[in-house]
Coordinates of C-alpha atoms in Angstrom, one line a residue:
Chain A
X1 CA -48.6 32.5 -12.5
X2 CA -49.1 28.6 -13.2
X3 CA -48.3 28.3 -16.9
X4 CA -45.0 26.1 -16.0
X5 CA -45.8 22.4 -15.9
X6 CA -43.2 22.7 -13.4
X7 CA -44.1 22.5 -9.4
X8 CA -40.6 24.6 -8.5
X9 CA -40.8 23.2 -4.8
X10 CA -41.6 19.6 -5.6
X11 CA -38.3 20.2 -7.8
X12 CA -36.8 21.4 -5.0
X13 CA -37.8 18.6 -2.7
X14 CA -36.9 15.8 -5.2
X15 CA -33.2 17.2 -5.8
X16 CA -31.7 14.7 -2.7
X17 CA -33.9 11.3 -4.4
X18 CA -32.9 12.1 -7.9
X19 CA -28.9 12.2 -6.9
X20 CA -29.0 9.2 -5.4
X21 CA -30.3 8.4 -8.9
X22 CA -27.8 10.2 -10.5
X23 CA -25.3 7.9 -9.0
X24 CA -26.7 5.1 -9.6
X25 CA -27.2 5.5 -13.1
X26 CA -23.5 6.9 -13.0
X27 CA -22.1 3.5 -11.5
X28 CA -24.3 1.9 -14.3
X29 CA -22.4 3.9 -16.6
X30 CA -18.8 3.8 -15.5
X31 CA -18.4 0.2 -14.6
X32 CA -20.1 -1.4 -17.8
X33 CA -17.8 1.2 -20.3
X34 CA -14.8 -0.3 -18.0
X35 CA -15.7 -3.7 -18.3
X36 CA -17.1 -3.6 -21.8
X37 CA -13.8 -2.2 -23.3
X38 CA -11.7 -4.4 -21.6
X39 CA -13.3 -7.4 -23.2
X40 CA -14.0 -5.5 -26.2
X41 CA -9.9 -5.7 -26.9
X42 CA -9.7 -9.2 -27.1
X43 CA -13.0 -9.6 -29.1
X44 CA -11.7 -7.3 -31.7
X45 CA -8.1 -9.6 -31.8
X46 CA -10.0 -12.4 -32.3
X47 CA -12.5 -10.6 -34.6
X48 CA -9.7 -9.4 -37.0
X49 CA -7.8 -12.4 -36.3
X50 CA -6.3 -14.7 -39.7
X51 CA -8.1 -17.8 -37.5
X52 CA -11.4 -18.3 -38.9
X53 CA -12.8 -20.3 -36.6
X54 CA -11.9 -17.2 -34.1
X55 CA -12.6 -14.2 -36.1
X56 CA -16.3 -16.4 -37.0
X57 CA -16.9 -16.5 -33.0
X58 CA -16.0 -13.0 -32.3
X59 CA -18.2 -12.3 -35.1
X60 CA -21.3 -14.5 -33.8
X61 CA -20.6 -12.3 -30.3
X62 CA -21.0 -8.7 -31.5
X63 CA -23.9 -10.5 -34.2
X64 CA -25.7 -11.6 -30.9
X65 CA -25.3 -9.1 -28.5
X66 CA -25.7 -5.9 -30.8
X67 CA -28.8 -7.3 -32.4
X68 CA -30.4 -8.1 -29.2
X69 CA -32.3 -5.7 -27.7
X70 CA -30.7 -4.5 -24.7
X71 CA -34.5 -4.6 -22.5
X72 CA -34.5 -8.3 -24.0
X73 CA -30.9 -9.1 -23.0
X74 CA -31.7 -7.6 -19.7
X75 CA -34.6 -9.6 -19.3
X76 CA -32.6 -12.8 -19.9
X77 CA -30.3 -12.5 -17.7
X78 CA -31.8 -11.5 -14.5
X79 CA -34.9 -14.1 -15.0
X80 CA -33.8 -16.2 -18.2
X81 CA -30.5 -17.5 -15.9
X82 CA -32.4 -17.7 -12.5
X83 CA -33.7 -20.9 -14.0
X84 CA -30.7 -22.9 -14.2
X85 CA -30.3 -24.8 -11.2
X86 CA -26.6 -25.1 -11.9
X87 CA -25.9 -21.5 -11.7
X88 CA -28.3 -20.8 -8.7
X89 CA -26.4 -23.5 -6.6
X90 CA -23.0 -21.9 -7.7
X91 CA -20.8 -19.5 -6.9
X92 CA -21.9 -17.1 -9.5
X93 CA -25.1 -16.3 -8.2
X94 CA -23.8 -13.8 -5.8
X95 CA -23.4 -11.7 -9.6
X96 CA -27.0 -13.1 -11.6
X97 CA -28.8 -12.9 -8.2
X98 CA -28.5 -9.2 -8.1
X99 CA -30.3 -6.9 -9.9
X100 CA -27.4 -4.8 -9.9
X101 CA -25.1 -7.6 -11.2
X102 CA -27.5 -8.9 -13.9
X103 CA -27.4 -4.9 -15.1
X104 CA -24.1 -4.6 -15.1
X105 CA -23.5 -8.2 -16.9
X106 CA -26.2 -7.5 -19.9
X107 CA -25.1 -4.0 -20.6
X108 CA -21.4 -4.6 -20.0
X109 CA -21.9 -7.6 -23.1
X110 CA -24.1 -4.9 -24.9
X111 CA -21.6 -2.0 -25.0
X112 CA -18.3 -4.4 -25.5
X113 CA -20.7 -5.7 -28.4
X114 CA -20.5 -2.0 -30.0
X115 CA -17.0 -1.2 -28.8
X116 CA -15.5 -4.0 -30.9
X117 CA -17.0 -2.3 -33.7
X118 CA -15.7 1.4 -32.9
X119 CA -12.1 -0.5 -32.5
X120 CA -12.2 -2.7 -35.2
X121 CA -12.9 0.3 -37.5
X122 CA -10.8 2.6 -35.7
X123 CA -7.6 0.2 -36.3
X124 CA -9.1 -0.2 -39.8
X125 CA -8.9 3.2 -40.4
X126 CA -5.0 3.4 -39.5
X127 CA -3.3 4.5 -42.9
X128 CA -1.1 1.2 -44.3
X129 CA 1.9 3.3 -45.5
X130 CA 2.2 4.3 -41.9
X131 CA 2.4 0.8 -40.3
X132 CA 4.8 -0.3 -43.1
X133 CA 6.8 2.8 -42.3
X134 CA 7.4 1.2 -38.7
X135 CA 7.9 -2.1 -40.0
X136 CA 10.7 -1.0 -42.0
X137 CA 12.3 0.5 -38.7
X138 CA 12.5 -2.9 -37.3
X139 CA 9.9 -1.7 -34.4
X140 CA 8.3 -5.0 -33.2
X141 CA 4.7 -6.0 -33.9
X142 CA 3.6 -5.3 -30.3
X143 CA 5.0 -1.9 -30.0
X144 CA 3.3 -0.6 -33.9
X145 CA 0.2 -1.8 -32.0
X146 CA 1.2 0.2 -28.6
X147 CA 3.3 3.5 -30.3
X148 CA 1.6 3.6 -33.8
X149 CA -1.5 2.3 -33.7
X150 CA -3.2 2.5 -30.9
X151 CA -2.3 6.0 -30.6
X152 CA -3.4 6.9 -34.2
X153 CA -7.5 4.5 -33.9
X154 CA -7.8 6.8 -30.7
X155 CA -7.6 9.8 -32.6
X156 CA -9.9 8.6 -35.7
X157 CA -12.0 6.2 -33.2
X158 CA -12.8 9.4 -30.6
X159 CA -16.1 10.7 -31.9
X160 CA -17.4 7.1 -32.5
X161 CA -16.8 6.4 -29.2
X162 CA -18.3 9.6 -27.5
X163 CA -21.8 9.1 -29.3
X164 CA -21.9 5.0 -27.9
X165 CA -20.8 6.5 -24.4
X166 CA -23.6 9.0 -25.3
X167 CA -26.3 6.5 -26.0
X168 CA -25.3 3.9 -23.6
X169 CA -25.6 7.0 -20.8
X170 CA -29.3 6.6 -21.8
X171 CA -29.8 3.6 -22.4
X172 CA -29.1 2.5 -18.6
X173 CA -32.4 4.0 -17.8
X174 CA -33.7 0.5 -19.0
X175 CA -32.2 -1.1 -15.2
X176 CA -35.5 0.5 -13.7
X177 CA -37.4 -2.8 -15.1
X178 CA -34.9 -5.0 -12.8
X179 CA -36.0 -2.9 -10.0
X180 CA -33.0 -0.6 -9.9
X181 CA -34.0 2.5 -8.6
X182 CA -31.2 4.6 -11.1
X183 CA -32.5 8.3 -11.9
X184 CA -35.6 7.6 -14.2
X185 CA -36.4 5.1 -11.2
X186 CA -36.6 7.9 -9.1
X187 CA -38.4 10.1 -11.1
X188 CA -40.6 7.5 -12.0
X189 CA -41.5 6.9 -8.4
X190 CA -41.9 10.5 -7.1
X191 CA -44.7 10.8 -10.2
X192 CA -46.4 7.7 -8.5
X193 CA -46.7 9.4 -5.4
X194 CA -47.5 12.5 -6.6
X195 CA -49.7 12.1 -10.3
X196 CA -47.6 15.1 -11.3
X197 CA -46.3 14.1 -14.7
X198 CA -43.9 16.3 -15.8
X199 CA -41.8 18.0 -12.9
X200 CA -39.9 14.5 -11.9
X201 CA -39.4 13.5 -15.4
X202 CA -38.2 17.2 -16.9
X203 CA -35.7 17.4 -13.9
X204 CA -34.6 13.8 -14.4
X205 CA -33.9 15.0 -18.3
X206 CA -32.5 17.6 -17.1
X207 CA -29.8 15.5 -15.4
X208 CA -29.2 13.4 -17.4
X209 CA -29.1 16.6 -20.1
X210 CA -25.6 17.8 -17.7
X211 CA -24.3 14.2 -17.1
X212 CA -24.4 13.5 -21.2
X213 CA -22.8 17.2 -21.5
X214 CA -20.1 17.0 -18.4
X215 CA -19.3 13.7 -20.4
X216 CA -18.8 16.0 -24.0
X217 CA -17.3 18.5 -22.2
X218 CA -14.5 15.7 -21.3
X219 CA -14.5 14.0 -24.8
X220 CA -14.2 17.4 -26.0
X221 CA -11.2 18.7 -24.0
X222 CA -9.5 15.0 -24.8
X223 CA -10.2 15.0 -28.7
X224 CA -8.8 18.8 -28.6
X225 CA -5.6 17.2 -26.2
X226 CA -5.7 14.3 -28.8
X227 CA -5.3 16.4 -32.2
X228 CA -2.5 18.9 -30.8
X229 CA -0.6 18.3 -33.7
X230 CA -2.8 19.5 -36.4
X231 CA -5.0 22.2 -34.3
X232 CA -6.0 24.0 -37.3
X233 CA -7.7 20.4 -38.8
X234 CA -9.2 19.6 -35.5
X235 CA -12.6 20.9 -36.2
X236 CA -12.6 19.2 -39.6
X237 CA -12.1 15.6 -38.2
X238 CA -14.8 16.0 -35.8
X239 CA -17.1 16.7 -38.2
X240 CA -18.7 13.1 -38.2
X241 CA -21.4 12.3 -41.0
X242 CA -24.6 11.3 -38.6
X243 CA -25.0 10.7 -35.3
X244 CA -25.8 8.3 -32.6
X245 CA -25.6 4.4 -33.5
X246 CA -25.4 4.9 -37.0
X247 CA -21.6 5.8 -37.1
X248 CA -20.2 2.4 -36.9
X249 CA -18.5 0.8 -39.6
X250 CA -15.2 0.9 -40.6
X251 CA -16.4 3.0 -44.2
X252 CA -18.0 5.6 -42.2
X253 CA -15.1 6.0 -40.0
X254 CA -12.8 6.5 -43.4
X255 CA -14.3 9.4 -44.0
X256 CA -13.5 11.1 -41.2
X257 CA -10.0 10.4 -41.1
X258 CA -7.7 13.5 -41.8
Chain B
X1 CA 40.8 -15.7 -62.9
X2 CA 41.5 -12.2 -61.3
X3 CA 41.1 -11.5 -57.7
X4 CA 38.2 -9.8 -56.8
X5 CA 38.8 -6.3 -55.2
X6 CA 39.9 -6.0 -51.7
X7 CA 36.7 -5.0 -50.6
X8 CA 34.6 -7.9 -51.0
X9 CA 36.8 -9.6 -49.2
X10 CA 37.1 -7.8 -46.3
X11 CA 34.2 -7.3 -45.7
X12 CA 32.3 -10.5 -46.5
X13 CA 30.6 -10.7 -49.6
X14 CA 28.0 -8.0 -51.1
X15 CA 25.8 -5.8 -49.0
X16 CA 22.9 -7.4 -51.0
X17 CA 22.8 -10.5 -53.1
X18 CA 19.5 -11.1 -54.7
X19 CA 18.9 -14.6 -57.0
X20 CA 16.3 -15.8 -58.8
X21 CA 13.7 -13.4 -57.0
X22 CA 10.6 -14.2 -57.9
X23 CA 6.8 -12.7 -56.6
X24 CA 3.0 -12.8 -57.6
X25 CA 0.5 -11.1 -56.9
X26 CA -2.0 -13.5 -57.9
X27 CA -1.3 -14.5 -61.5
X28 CA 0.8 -11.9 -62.1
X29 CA 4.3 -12.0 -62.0
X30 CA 5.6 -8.8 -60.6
X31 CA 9.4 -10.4 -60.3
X32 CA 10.6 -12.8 -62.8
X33 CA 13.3 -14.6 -61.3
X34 CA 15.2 -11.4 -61.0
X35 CA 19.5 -11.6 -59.9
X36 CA 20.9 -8.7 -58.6
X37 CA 24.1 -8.3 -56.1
X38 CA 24.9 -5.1 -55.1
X39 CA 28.2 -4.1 -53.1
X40 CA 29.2 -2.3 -49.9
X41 CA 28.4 1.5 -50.6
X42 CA 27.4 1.2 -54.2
X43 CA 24.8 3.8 -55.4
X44 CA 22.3 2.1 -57.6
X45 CA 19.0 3.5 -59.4
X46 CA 16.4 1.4 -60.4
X47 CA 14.3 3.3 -63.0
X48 CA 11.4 1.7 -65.6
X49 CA 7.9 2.2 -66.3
X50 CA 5.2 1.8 -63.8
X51 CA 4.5 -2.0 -62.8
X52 CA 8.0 -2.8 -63.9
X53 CA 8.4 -4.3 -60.7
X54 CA 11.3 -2.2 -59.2
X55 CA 9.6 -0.9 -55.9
X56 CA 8.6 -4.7 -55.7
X57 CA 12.0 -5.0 -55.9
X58 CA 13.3 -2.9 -53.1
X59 CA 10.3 -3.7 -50.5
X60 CA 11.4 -7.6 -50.8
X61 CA 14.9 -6.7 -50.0
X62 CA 13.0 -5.6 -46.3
X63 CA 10.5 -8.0 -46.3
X64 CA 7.6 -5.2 -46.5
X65 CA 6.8 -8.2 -49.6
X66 CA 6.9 -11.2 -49.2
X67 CA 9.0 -13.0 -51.9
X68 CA 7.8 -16.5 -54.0
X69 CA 11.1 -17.3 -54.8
X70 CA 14.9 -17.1 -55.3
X71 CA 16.7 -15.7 -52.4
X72 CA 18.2 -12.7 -50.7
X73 CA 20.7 -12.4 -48.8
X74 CA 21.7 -8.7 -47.0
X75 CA 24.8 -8.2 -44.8
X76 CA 25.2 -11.8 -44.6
X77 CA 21.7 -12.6 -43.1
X78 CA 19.6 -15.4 -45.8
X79 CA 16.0 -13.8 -45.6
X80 CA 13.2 -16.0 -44.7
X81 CA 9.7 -15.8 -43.3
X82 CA 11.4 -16.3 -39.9
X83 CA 10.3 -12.9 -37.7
X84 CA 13.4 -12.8 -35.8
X85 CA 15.0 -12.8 -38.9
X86 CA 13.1 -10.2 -40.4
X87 CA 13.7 -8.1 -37.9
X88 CA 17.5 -8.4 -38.2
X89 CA 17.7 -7.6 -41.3
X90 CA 15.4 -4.9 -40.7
X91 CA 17.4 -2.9 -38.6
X92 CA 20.2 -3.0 -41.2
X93 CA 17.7 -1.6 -43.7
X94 CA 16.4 1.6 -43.5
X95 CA 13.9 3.3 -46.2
X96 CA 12.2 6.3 -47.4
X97 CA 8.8 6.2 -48.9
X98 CA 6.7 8.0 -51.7
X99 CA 4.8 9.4 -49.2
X100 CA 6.6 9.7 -46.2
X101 CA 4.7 8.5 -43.9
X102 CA 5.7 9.8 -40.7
X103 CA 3.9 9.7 -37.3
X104 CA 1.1 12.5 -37.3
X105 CA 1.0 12.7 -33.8
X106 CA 4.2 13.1 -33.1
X107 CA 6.6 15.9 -33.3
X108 CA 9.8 15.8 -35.7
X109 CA 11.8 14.8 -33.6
X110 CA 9.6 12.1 -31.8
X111 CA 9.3 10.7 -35.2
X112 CA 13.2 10.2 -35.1
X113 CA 13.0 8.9 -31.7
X114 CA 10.2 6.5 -31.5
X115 CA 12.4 3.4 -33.2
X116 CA 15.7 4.1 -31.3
X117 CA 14.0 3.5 -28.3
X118 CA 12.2 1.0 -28.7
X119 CA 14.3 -1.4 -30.5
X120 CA 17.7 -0.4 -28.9
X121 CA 16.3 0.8 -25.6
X122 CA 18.0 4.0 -25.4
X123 CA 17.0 6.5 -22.8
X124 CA 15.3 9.4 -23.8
X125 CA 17.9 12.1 -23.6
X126 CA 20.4 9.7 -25.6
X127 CA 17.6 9.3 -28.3
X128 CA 16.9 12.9 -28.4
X129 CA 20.5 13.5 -28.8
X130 CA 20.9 10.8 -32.1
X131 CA 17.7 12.4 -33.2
X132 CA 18.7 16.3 -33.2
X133 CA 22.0 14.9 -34.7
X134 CA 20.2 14.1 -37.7
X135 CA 18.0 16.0 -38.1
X136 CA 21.0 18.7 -37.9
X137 CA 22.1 16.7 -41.0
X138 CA 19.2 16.8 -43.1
X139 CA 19.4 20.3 -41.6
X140 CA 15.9 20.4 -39.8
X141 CA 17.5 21.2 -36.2
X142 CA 15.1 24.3 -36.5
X143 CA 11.6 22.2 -37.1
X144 CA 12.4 19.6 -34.3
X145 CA 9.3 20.4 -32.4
X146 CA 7.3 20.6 -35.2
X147 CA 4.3 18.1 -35.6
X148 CA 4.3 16.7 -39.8
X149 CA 1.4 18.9 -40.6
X150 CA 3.0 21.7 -39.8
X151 CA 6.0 21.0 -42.2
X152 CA 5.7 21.1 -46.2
X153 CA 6.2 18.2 -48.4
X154 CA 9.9 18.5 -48.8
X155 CA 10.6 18.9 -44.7
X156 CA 8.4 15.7 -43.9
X157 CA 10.3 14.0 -46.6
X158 CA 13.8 15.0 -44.9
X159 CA 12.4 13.9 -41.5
X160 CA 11.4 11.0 -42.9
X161 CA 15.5 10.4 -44.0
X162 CA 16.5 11.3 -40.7
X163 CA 14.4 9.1 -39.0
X164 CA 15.6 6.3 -41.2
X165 CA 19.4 7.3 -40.4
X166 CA 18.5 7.2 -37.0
X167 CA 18.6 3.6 -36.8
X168 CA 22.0 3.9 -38.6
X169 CA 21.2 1.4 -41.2
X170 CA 24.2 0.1 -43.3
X171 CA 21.6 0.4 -46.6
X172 CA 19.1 3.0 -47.6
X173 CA 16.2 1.8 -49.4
X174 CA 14.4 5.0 -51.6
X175 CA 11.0 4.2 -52.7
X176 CA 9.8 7.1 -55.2
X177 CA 11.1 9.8 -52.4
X178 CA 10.4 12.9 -54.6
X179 CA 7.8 12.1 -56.9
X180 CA 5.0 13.0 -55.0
X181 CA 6.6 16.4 -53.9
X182 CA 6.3 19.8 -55.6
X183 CA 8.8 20.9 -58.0
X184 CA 10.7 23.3 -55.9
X185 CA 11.0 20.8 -53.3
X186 CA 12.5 17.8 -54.9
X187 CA 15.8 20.0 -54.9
X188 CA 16.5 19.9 -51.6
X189 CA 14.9 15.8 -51.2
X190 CA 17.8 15.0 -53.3
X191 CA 20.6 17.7 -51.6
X192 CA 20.1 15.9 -49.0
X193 CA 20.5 12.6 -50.2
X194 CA 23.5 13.5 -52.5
X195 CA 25.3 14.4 -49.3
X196 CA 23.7 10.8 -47.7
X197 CA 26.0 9.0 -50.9
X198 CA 29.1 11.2 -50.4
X199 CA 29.2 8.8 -46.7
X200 CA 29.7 5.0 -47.4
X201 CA 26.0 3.9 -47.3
X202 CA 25.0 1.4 -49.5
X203 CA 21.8 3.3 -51.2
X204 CA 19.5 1.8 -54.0
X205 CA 16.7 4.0 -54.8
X206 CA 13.9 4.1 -57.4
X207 CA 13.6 7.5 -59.0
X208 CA 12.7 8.7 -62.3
X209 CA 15.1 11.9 -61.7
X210 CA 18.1 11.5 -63.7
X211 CA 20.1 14.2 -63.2
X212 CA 20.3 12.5 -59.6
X213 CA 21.0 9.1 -61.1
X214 CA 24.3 10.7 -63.1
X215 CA 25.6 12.4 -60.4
X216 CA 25.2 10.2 -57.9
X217 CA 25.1 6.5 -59.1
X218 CA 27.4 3.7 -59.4
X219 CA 25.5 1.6 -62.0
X220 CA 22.1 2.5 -63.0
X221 CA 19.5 -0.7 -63.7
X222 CA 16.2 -0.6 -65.8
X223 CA 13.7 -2.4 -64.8
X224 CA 10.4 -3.9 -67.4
X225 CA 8.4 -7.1 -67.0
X226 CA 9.6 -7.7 -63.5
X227 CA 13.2 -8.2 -64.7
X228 CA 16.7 -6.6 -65.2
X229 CA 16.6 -5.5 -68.3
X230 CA 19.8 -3.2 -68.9
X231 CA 22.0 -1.9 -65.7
X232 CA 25.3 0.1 -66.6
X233 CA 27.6 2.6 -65.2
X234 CA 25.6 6.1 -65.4
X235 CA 27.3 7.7 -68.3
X236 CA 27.0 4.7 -70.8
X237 CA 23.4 4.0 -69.3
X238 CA 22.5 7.4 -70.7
X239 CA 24.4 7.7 -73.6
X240 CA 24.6 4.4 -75.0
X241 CA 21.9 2.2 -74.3
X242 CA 21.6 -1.0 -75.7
X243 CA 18.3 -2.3 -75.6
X244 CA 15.1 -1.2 -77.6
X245 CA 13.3 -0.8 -74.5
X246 CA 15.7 1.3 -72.5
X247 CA 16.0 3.3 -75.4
X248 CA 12.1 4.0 -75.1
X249 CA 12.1 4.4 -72.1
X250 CA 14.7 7.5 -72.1
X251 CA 13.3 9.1 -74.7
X252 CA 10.0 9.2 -72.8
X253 CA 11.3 10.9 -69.3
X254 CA 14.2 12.5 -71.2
X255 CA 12.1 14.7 -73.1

């Protein structure tokens, strides 16, 4: 019986190659959504700032990096930056002379691009009478933002979040151009060798099918954690209208709020 | 001249003294250069019709609005656009909105917690303690560990007084509390704050329920245009108004 397109032992034989790929593509994951949100905070201050000149600059930075193409972004930084001498002579290049630094510098700038986004509408989203409620208990400016809401753009920015982490899980297959070998590397390589052209690349999908879903599986268990206190509405305010990138203004996130 | 009363004097002048309040939004002049002092534990009711100015009014008084002009002064403390002082005078003020707007993620009790401890730094059991004991008051001990959704209109609305008293404010602002309960709840809203003016908390609360207003206030004030139209004890307020517009006014929610 040979009507799978699946060779079951060259499966078998690729598992060790493809998790090695696996991690790879999981360090390409985790340290870019670390990175990106951490500068993704300030960008949104400054974004939702009463400076112009400040909220126009954060602007121009989620303008640039979401619009460009994350292959094109890649592109320019691992060859576009090798061409200033400046930066070759200095300290940095021990970062944009790596592949693996380049990666993590032009997807780190992509996803912070989106995350100020998912914040900024997130923090939109935060109901006014709620705010002025803890202004008018004298609670400080900084501790609405840490006890009010933060807590509160979590909750309404969750499912926002969980399909960018979604797509950026995918979208790290691009490294392979930079000659990272992450998991579609892999696969990619063991169909080189062999000319079999679906075995390597169904059980790369397939792993990156259970990373994606170990990843919901968490979202999931931390939205359900998150929304304790109206159980019974939970399932309601996950109910997000599309999916994938097109969830990201602060309109869309509106509607979602309970 | 006669002496003023005892009370003034001992304690320092009224609990608010509002002058020449004036604010826009836009071109629109929502307070008109509006006086008003009120004393130490007065009960006053603003009522008038809607954009009348009067929850303008009482959201200047804690700097929720910013005012254009005139000046207020509460326990003493000149309010200006100073934070520091805004947040003094905050923590003299407490208030009750329309729509409550407590926490939704936390419980009851959290909700009377959260400002305790972070503005006075108290330690959790201490907070927990000051919370229960009002929420013993407003007599929602049972519901402590209740989350907001799980409490109907007229609970939130009593956690939502609690949590004000927790900061044991000298003056209790009341935007609107009942009107956007159900019937059978605005009953116990207002039990709770008719025991709330029985203690010696100044209270100044816009409300279109009169049979509160009667029982409960000291001077009753109409509000129309962003001014003071009319303000009288209760009993003549109801039964003798003097102006046209009052008048109207109480024949409209009167009948």
């Amino acid at each position: 019986m040979n009507g799978l397109p699946i060779d079951v032992d060259l499966a078998w034989e690729s598992l060790p190659a493809l998790f090695d790929g696996l991690k790879v593509t999981a360090i390409l994951t985790a340290l870019p959504l670390l990175l990106g949100l951490a500068l993704a905070f300030p960008i949104c201050f400054a974004r939702m700032s009463d400076r112009r000149w400040l909220a126009f600059l954060a602007e121009a930075f989620v303008t640039f990096f979401r619009g460009a193409p994350l292959l094109i972004l890649l592109y320019l930084v691992y060859y576009g930056l090798g061409q200033i001498e400046a930066l070759r002579e200095g300290p940095f290049w021990v970062l944009f002379g790596s592949p693996f630094g380049c990666a993590i510098v032009a997807l780190s700038l992509n996803h912070a691009a989106y995350m100020v986004e998912v914040l900024r509408g997130s923090l939109l989203a935060v109901p006014h009478g709620i705010v002025e409620a803890s202004e008018a208990l004298g609670i400080s400016r900084r501790n609405v933002f840490i006890w009010v809401k933060m807590p509160l753009a979590i909750r309404y920015g969750l499912k926002a979040y969980q399909n960018e982490v979604v797509s950026f899980i995918k979208g790290t297959a691009i490294v392979s151009v930079v000659t990272i070998t992450d998991l579609t590397a892999v696969a990619n390589s063991i169909f080189e060798q062999t000319y079999d052209p679906f075995t390597p690349i169904l059980c790369a999908a397939a792993f990156y099918w259970a990373f994606v879903n170990v990843v919901r599986i968490v979202f999931d268990l931390w939205g359900r954690w998150l929304n304790r206190h109206n159980a019974e509405d939970a399932a309601a305010a996950a109910v997000v209208p599309g999916r994938g990138r097109s969830l990201r203004s602060a309109s869309d996130l509106k509607q979602v709020t309970p | 001249m006669i002496a003023q009363p005892a009370a003034t004097a001992e304690t320092g002048g009224p609990a608010i003294a509002i002058a020449g309040l004036v604010k826009h939004y836009g071109s629109h002049r929502a307070l008109n250069g509006l006086d008003l002092d009120i004393r130490r534990g007065e009960k006053i009711v603003i009522c008038g019709p809607s954009g009348s100015g009067k929850s303008t009014l009482i959201r200047c008084i804690n700097a929720l609005e910013r005012h254009d002009g005139g000046s207020i002064v509460v326990n003493g403390i000149r309010l200006t656009a100073d934070e520091g002082t805004v947040q003094d005078i905050r923590q003299e003020v407490g208030m009750v909105f329309q729509h409550f707007n407590l926490f939704p993620h936390l419980t009851a009790l959290e909700n009377c917690m959260l400002a305790p401890r972070l503005n006075r730094g108290l330690a959790k059991a201490r907070a927990e303690k000051l919370a229960m004991h009002y929420l013993e008051r407003v007599h929602l001990a049972d519901h402590a560990r209740k989350y907001p959704a799980r409490l109907s209109g007229g609970q939130q609305q009593r956690v939502a007084i609690a949590r004000a008293l927790c900061m044991e404010p000298r003056i209790l602002l009341f935007d609107e509390p009942t009107s956007a309960l159900d019937p059978e709840m605005v009953k116990e809203v207002l039990g709770v704050m008719e025991e709330l003016a029985a203690g010696g908390v100044t209270m100044i609360c816009v409300t279109h329920e009169m049979g509160f207003a009667r029982r409960v206030a000291d001077r009753c004030v109409f509000m129309d245009h962003g001014e003071i139209v009319e303000s009288a004890e209760a009993s003549t307020f109801f039964q003798a108004p003097e102006s046209g517009r009052l008048r109207d006014f109480l024949a409209q929610i009167l009948r």
